[in-house]
């Protein structure tokens, strides 16, 4: 079995607005589709505005803006989602 390296990652959606009390699911797509290691991590630029789980579920903490970044474990490729949190 040969190892297929990651060549990139994309996040969807690229921009998102979520209101307090709701959550938003972000989807990371690793390229190529047959990559051996499709593992990714998610991170928030401002955990005081929004947090993000290992599976890409965003939970708002306070109104404001944050950037959610997905990073591939293989190759450290990244993509971002511009997130806006609004009041209920």
CSV table of N, CA, C and O in Angstrom, one decimal, residues 20 25 28-29 40 48 52-55 58 62 68-69 71 75-76 84-86:
chain,number,residue,atom,x,y,z
A,20,UNK,N,-26.1,33.9,18.8
A,20,UNK,CA,-25.9,33.4,20.1
A,20,UNK,C,-27.0,32.3,20.4
A,20,UNK,O,-28.1,32.5,20.0
A,25,UNK,N,-22.0,24.1,11.9
A,25,UNK,CA,-21.1,23.0,11.5
A,25,UNK,C,-20.2,23.4,10.3
A,25,UNK,O,-20.8,23.9,9.3
A,28,UNK,N,-14.6,20.3,6.6
A,28,UNK,CA,-13.2,20.3,6.0
A,28,UNK,C,-13.1,19.2,5.0
A,28,UNK,O,-13.5,18.1,5.3
A,29,UNK,N,-12.6,19.6,3.8
A,29,UNK,CA,-12.4,18.6,2.7
A,29,UNK,C,-10.9,18.5,2.4
A,29,UNK,O,-10.4,19.5,2.0
A,40,UNK,N,-7.6,16.4,10.5
A,40,UNK,CA,-7.5,17.8,10.6
A,40,UNK,C,-7.7,18.3,12.0
A,40,UNK,O,-8.2,17.6,12.8
A,48,UNK,N,-12.9,33.8,23.0
A,48,UNK,CA,-13.8,34.6,23.7
A,48,UNK,C,-15.0,35.0,22.8
A,48,UNK,O,-16.1,35.4,23.4
A,52,UNK,N,-14.5,26.1,18.8
A,52,UNK,CA,-14.7,25.1,17.7
A,52,UNK,C,-14.3,23.8,18.2
A,52,UNK,O,-13.2,23.7,18.8
A,53,UNK,N,-15.1,22.8,18.0
A,53,UNK,CA,-14.8,21.4,18.4
A,53,UNK,C,-13.8,20.7,17.5
A,53,UNK,O,-13.6,21.2,16.3
A,54,UNK,N,-13.3,19.6,17.8
A,54,UNK,CA,-12.4,18.8,17.0
A,54,UNK,C,-13.1,18.4,15.7
A,54,UNK,O,-12.5,18.1,14.7
A,55,UNK,N,-14.5,18.3,15.7
A,55,UNK,CA,-15.2,17.9,14.5
A,55,UNK,C,-15.8,19.1,13.7
A,55,UNK,O,-16.5,18.9,12.7
A,58,UNK,N,-19.0,24.9,15.6
A,58,UNK,CA,-18.7,26.2,16.2
A,58,UNK,C,-19.8,26.6,17.2
A,58,UNK,O,-21.0,26.5,16.9
A,62,UNK,N,-19.7,35.1,22.5
A,62,UNK,CA,-20.1,36.5,22.6
A,62,UNK,C,-20.1,37.1,21.2
A,62,UNK,O,-19.5,36.6,20.3
A,68,UNK,N,-12.0,31.0,12.0
A,68,UNK,CA,-11.8,29.6,12.3
A,68,UNK,C,-10.9,29.0,11.2
A,68,UNK,O,-11.1,29.1,10.0
A,69,UNK,N,-9.8,28.3,11.7
A,69,UNK,CA,-8.8,27.8,10.8
A,69,UNK,C,-8.8,26.3,10.9
A,69,UNK,O,-8.8,25.7,12.0
A,71,UNK,N,-6.5,22.9,9.8
A,71,UNK,CA,-5.2,22.6,9.5
A,71,UNK,C,-5.0,21.1,9.3
A,71,UNK,O,-5.5,20.3,10.2
A,75,UNK,N,1.1,17.7,6.4
A,75,UNK,CA,1.5,18.8,5.5
A,75,UNK,C,1.1,20.2,6.0
A,75,UNK,O,1.6,21.2,5.5
A,76,UNK,N,0.4,20.3,7.1
A,76,UNK,CA,0.0,21.5,7.7
A,76,UNK,C,-0.6,22.5,6.7
A,76,UNK,O,-0.4,23.7,6.8
A,84,UNK,N,-18.9,35.5,12.0
A,84,UNK,CA,-19.5,36.6,12.7
A,84,UNK,C,-20.5,36.1,13.7
A,84,UNK,O,-21.4,35.3,13.3
A,85,UNK,N,-20.4,36.4,14.9
A,85,UNK,CA,-21.4,36.0,15.9
A,85,UNK,C,-22.3,37.2,16.2
A,85,UNK,O,-21.8,38.3,16.5
A,86,UNK,N,-23.6,37.0,16.1
A,86,UNK,CA,-24.6,38.1,16.4
A,86,UNK,C,-25.4,37.7,17.7
A,86,UNK,O,-25.5,36.6,18.1
